[in-house]
Amino acid sequence: MRMPILALFASGMLCFAQPSWREEGLLHLQKSPQARLHPVPVRAVQFQTGFWKTRQDVTIERSMPTLLELLEQNGIVDNFRRLARPDRQPPRRGPLYTDSDLYKWMEAAAWSLQVKPDPKLEATLDQLTDTILAAQEPSGYLNTWFVEERAPLRWQQQVSGHELYCLGHLLQAGIAYYRSTGKRKLLDGGIRFVEYLLRDFGPAPKRPLLTGHPELELALAELHRTTGDRRYLDLAAYLFSGIERERLKLRERDLVYLFSGKPFPERTRFEGHAVRALYAATGAADYVLETGDGAFRDTILRLWEDLALRKLYVTGGVGSRAAGETFGDPYELPNLQAYTESCAAIAGMLFNQRLLHLTGEAKYADLMERALYNGICSGMSSSGDLYCYRNPLAAPASDRIRNPWYTTTCCPPNLQRTFAALGAYFFSTSQDGVWVHFYDNATLDWKLESGTPLRLSIKTSMPWQGETEITVAPQKEEEFTLHLRIPSWSLSTSVEINGRRVGGPVRPNEYLAWKRLWRPGDRVRLVFDLTPRRVFANPRVAEDYGKAALQRGPFIYCLESTDNPGISVFEAALAGGSAIRSLPPAAAPAGAVRLQAGGLAYSPPLGQRPLYGFQPVTPLKPVTLTFIPYYAFHDRGPADYTVWLPCLNCGW
Amino acid sequence: MRMPILALFASGMLCFAQPSWREEGLLHLQKSPQARLHPVPVRAVQFQTGFWKTRQDVTIERSMPTLLELLEQNGIVDNFRRLARPDRQPPRRGPLYTDSDLYKWMEAAAWSLQVKPDPKLEATLDQLTDTILAAQEPSGYLNTWFVEERAPLRWQQQVSGHELYCLGHLLQAGIAYYRSTGKRKLLDGGIRFVEYLLRDFGPAPKRPLLTGHPELELALAELHRTTGDRRYLDLAAYLFSGIERERLKLRERDLVYLFSGKPFPERTRFEGHAVRALYAATGAADYVLETGDGAFRDTILRLWEDLALRKLYVTGGVGSRAAGETFGDPYELPNLQAYTESCAAIAGMLFNQRLLHLTGEAKYADLMERALYNGICSGMSSSGDLYCYRNPLAAPASDRIRNPWYTTTCCPPNLQRTFAALGAYFFSTSQDGVWVHFYDNATLDWKLESGTPLRLSIKTSMPWQGETEITVAPQKEEEFTLHLRIPSWSLSTSVEINGRRVGGPVRPNEYLAWKRLWRPGDRVRLVFDLTPRRVFANPRVAEDYGKAALQRGPFIYCLESTDNPGISVFEAALAGGSAIRSLPPAAAPAGAVRLQAGGLAYSPPLGQRPLYGFQPVTPLKPVTLTFIPYYAFHDRGPADYTVWLPCLNCGW
């Protein structure tokens, strides 16, 4: 028999730790004690007409509603509804982790309410909350897979079961909805599940627990921030402790693949399942933000180095191997075979965001940008209803990598929650002032940590042209530091404040920290250097040796057959000496600056030539090559495309 | 109850087709009606001191005995013995296909008896035959896995069960032993199993059959050749027919992965499991050799093109992906990640041998040589007791790719049977004469197809130096054609007959066909061009672009850390302009000509440099690089090695 949830509330069976978080009514991120930077809430940032406004609009107006329809059509919501029906119909559908897909969609929708209030959407979220919580058991346990004949399997399949993974996304949805609306019902449902865990699971003599797919760790850190309840952070610490290896009979390969189950500070490299590993590392970074733990801090910095120096695609994509969706060996970064799951690129951005907030170092924002403008942005079509699971750096037209739906549909709602909450990634505060990480037409309406309300208005032609003006408007004049990120690709950047050029070096891949008495209406003008350039990989990356990619501003480009009729993009090369021209925007990809460069095509075609010979085969036919930003591949339909091309006379 | 085998014989329950093969006593390969070339028996060829003699000796003297010990230690022989014991002890060990490992070892041992008679070894083979046949059931069924509690699973797991795979190897062992000794007991056991199949399996209403791991097809073709019984070939045709897809409920991915279960002429490319696919193609080529079937012939030629133009490593290795041991996409030939199973290289050589016999075209012998001297030869250490399962084109010292034993130990006995029977790959006959495919110190004692006994004696410094003398000695003078393979790498070859230089072009990668009245004692002198050269890959091979490998004669070379102290082989490049010197043989790798070339090393090391940048990173520190033949990697212990290196100023 199931006791109604309200009765449980009334009965006092649900034990909450500290009531303060609810009384205080703090509906945004709390300051992590060890963080140098602190987040701004989603609602504090509004995008104006521009690149990210377009993407955020299509996410909210087209992507979210169509995905909810598909979640309904594929029975993902019915998986909850059926549990409240006496006949338990229709039968459950989809793989065992589908609950998380709905939660992630709800998280996206919740954030979107801060961008664009929508009573109808809010009502939908309230209904979904009721639907979900009606499936929650009195104990707090909530999962649509491990029910009925599979109920005895609960906690018996922690390596593969995704129970805690789903809980993590439930908590994140609950927190997002609470922060956006003040409504705590969904969050309370998640907390009930956590309280159930705290009662029954933990170090012996309690039952052992493992995040077979890390994710709960970050959610618990956020829950700790939201509630102030240290027990949630302690549960994350327990999950990172690796003390249950024996009790759970974990094999060495589990520890590698799951990136879970061994003491986190023993990690020396990224390995195993890419999303699992990056979520674990992000959760560990959250733990450092909350506790300052030195061993965890050393570990996340070591892991970051492994990622940045050896395991990251030029697009910010992560995860080289389809088999197991795993990291490859160092420098194993194949292009056509790249797995580069959208979720992994997002996870990489989350990891870098935590490190940015911990340190204030621009190199982390650089990798966030690399992912966001390339390997994450590519994950959703401009139409908002096609998604990539894989984002390879080259693909033939026959490889249908953009699809409206996947049986494992983790990526679409993950992209949505990222784009919906995007404003929060653009700015931060610190004790000494405010930080601008990325540049687009946007307004920050927030406050300095001194409490003084502050508005920053950015008017810019970025990301397509470099002119940028920021109007700084504290409510009253006040001395603070404006930290302006100078992107790694802007090799010469000019900065003027109120018309006066800033002296001293303005170095790429650093934050320019400008401390002064800022007055309402002060203007900062930046001109970034958007010269298109060839990018080269470390020669250890076997597939990219002798080759180049094109980059302009934050965008990596690709050569797609759509723009290059008569040329096989896999049989073309860049001519090193040739200039790279920026073309004015065309109808499609909408608004994008395309690039044009002189190249050479192999003729006769390579497919007719021997595999090996005693002379190198060089391309001889001059051609003009037209490139589009990588994120827009397949946006005009299936096509061959490639990021890396042989680069003749490029200095190799 | 088990009826003694002899009783079965006496009872006439065993039905043999044609007795002629036994009466005729033909102990060597029969002529396939559609073949242009015909094989010579193993015993017709004796190697003298030289490269392959050394390898064959270590195979027979060290490798075969130590592997038999390991087969015993790992219970592979006991898996048979236990079935004859009332207590069925000890329990069965190893994966379900271990029977084939013993059969393959027996095949190797059987061939070795033609090279070096050994009564003790013959007695061992007789005992093993008894042991094996004692486990054969009255029906003819023989398999040590599908017995006892697993007996009900017989033929229920044809996709994965390997029952027919094991039978194929049993037949090949039986045929080899019969050819070597005239003893037919083991072969008769295999035939009993085949007759059981013919009784119960086949098109409806019989039960359906599938080679989940192709191999039986080639064995049946050979059984047909050996016995003259067409029913065995028809059974192979049935296995190739693909008509049982429905009855066996095969999924599309099974048809791809198994390279079995769909009509063979529908195949357009190599895909799926590399060894399966190449065994299937070899069996299909055998079928063409026997029948001349046009659709099968078109298919094997199309498949060969796919292999040779898109899916073959420069070492003759095959199979790009570890996941599933499969072929990759066209041009997907990663080096460090190469799977390149020894068995796949052997299977590739077998496939090419069939095509060579079908057509007499040198391009097939070229690929046999590429595999034999490189990716097959690398499969066994010079000590004869370490084997590679994988033969990647680059590996770090930490990758222990040479081991004495594998749980799946298919490769070691496969290498042994290849080296034991190697002489038979060196020569062929045709209606018009005799063919020399490879050059080493060797004597062919055989006969022309006219019946005239013929001896060819080769004295050569090959494969290390090019001087070669062939003494042609027909028992009486006779006009016939001597077909001499001019290797693809010998760009200028001089040929003299009885001291007179052959006029006209001597073209690489062709057979020089010299028709004359040959007299006993005629001498042919060839000087091959062993100039060391750089080899370049088709630019579609992403990992090899801008790079070169070194080749000298049939050998591909690699750069191994053992010879290059202070240099990271993964951070070195060839300097295009520099000469490649041949070094005199050193103690190790024994007898091998090493190569030395000017190169450049990356300094500071690449591992400390960023993954991406706006300038290509070029190596600056001049170094001298010493290369060894690829086959000898890890022969002096674990080390870093690589075949392909960036090649600066090489004409890319």
Tab-separated table of C-alpha atoms in Angstrom, chain A residues 27-29 38-48 56 111-117 179-180 420-429 434-435 441-448 453-458:
chain	number	residue	atom	x	y	z
A	27	LEU	CA	16.944	31.149	-5.011
A	28	HIS	CA	20.349	31.223	-6.586
A	29	LEU	CA	23.698	29.541	-6.259
A	38	HIS	CA	31.033	32.866	-7.625
A	39	PRO	CA	28.259	32.191	-10.063
A	40	VAL	CA	25.522	34.570	-11.047
A	41	PRO	CA	21.957	33.258	-11.350
A	42	VAL	CA	20.514	32.444	-14.741
A	43	ARG	CA	17.913	35.192	-14.388
A	44	ALA	CA	20.604	37.844	-13.922
A	45	VAL	CA	21.631	37.517	-17.567
A	46	GLN	CA	19.531	38.332	-20.582
A	47	PHE	CA	20.893	37.857	-24.070
A	48	GLN	CA	20.017	40.398	-26.740
A	56	GLN	CA	18.594	30.042	-26.535
A	111	TRP	CA	16.099	27.259	-16.113
A	112	SER	CA	14.212	28.591	-19.098
A	113	LEU	CA	11.643	30.113	-16.747
A	114	GLN	CA	14.368	32.455	-15.515
A	115	VAL	CA	15.034	33.495	-19.086
A	116	LYS	CA	11.448	33.704	-20.216
A	117	PRO	CA	8.610	33.306	-17.701
A	179	ARG	CA	15.676	28.391	-7.872
A	180	SER	CA	13.467	29.493	-10.728
A	420	ALA	CA	18.701	27.403	-21.269
A	421	ALA	CA	21.042	28.250	-18.389
A	422	LEU	CA	23.731	29.679	-20.607
A	423	GLY	CA	23.765	33.213	-19.233
A	424	ALA	CA	25.078	31.937	-15.924
A	425	TYR	CA	28.244	30.735	-17.674
A	426	PHE	CA	29.035	34.195	-19.071
A	427	PHE	CA	29.683	36.142	-15.862
A	428	SER	CA	30.891	35.608	-12.322
A	429	THR	CA	31.544	37.706	-9.284
A	434	VAL	CA	32.999	41.075	-11.538
A	435	TRP	CA	34.174	38.771	-14.371
A	441	ASN	CA	24.997	40.915	-26.755
A	442	ALA	CA	23.864	40.535	-23.174
A	443	THR	CA	22.973	42.341	-20.012
A	444	LEU	CA	24.017	41.294	-16.550
A	445	ASP	CA	21.661	42.623	-13.897
A	446	TRP	CA	23.141	41.571	-10.627
A	447	LYS	CA	25.201	42.913	-7.773
A	448	LEU	CA	28.728	43.171	-6.602
A	453	PRO	CA	23.631	46.496	-7.570
A	454	LEU	CA	25.480	46.341	-10.858
A	455	ARG	CA	24.443	46.286	-14.451
A	456	LEU	CA	26.835	45.369	-17.251
A	457	SER	CA	25.560	45.838	-20.801
A	458	ILE	CA	27.511	44.283	-23.635
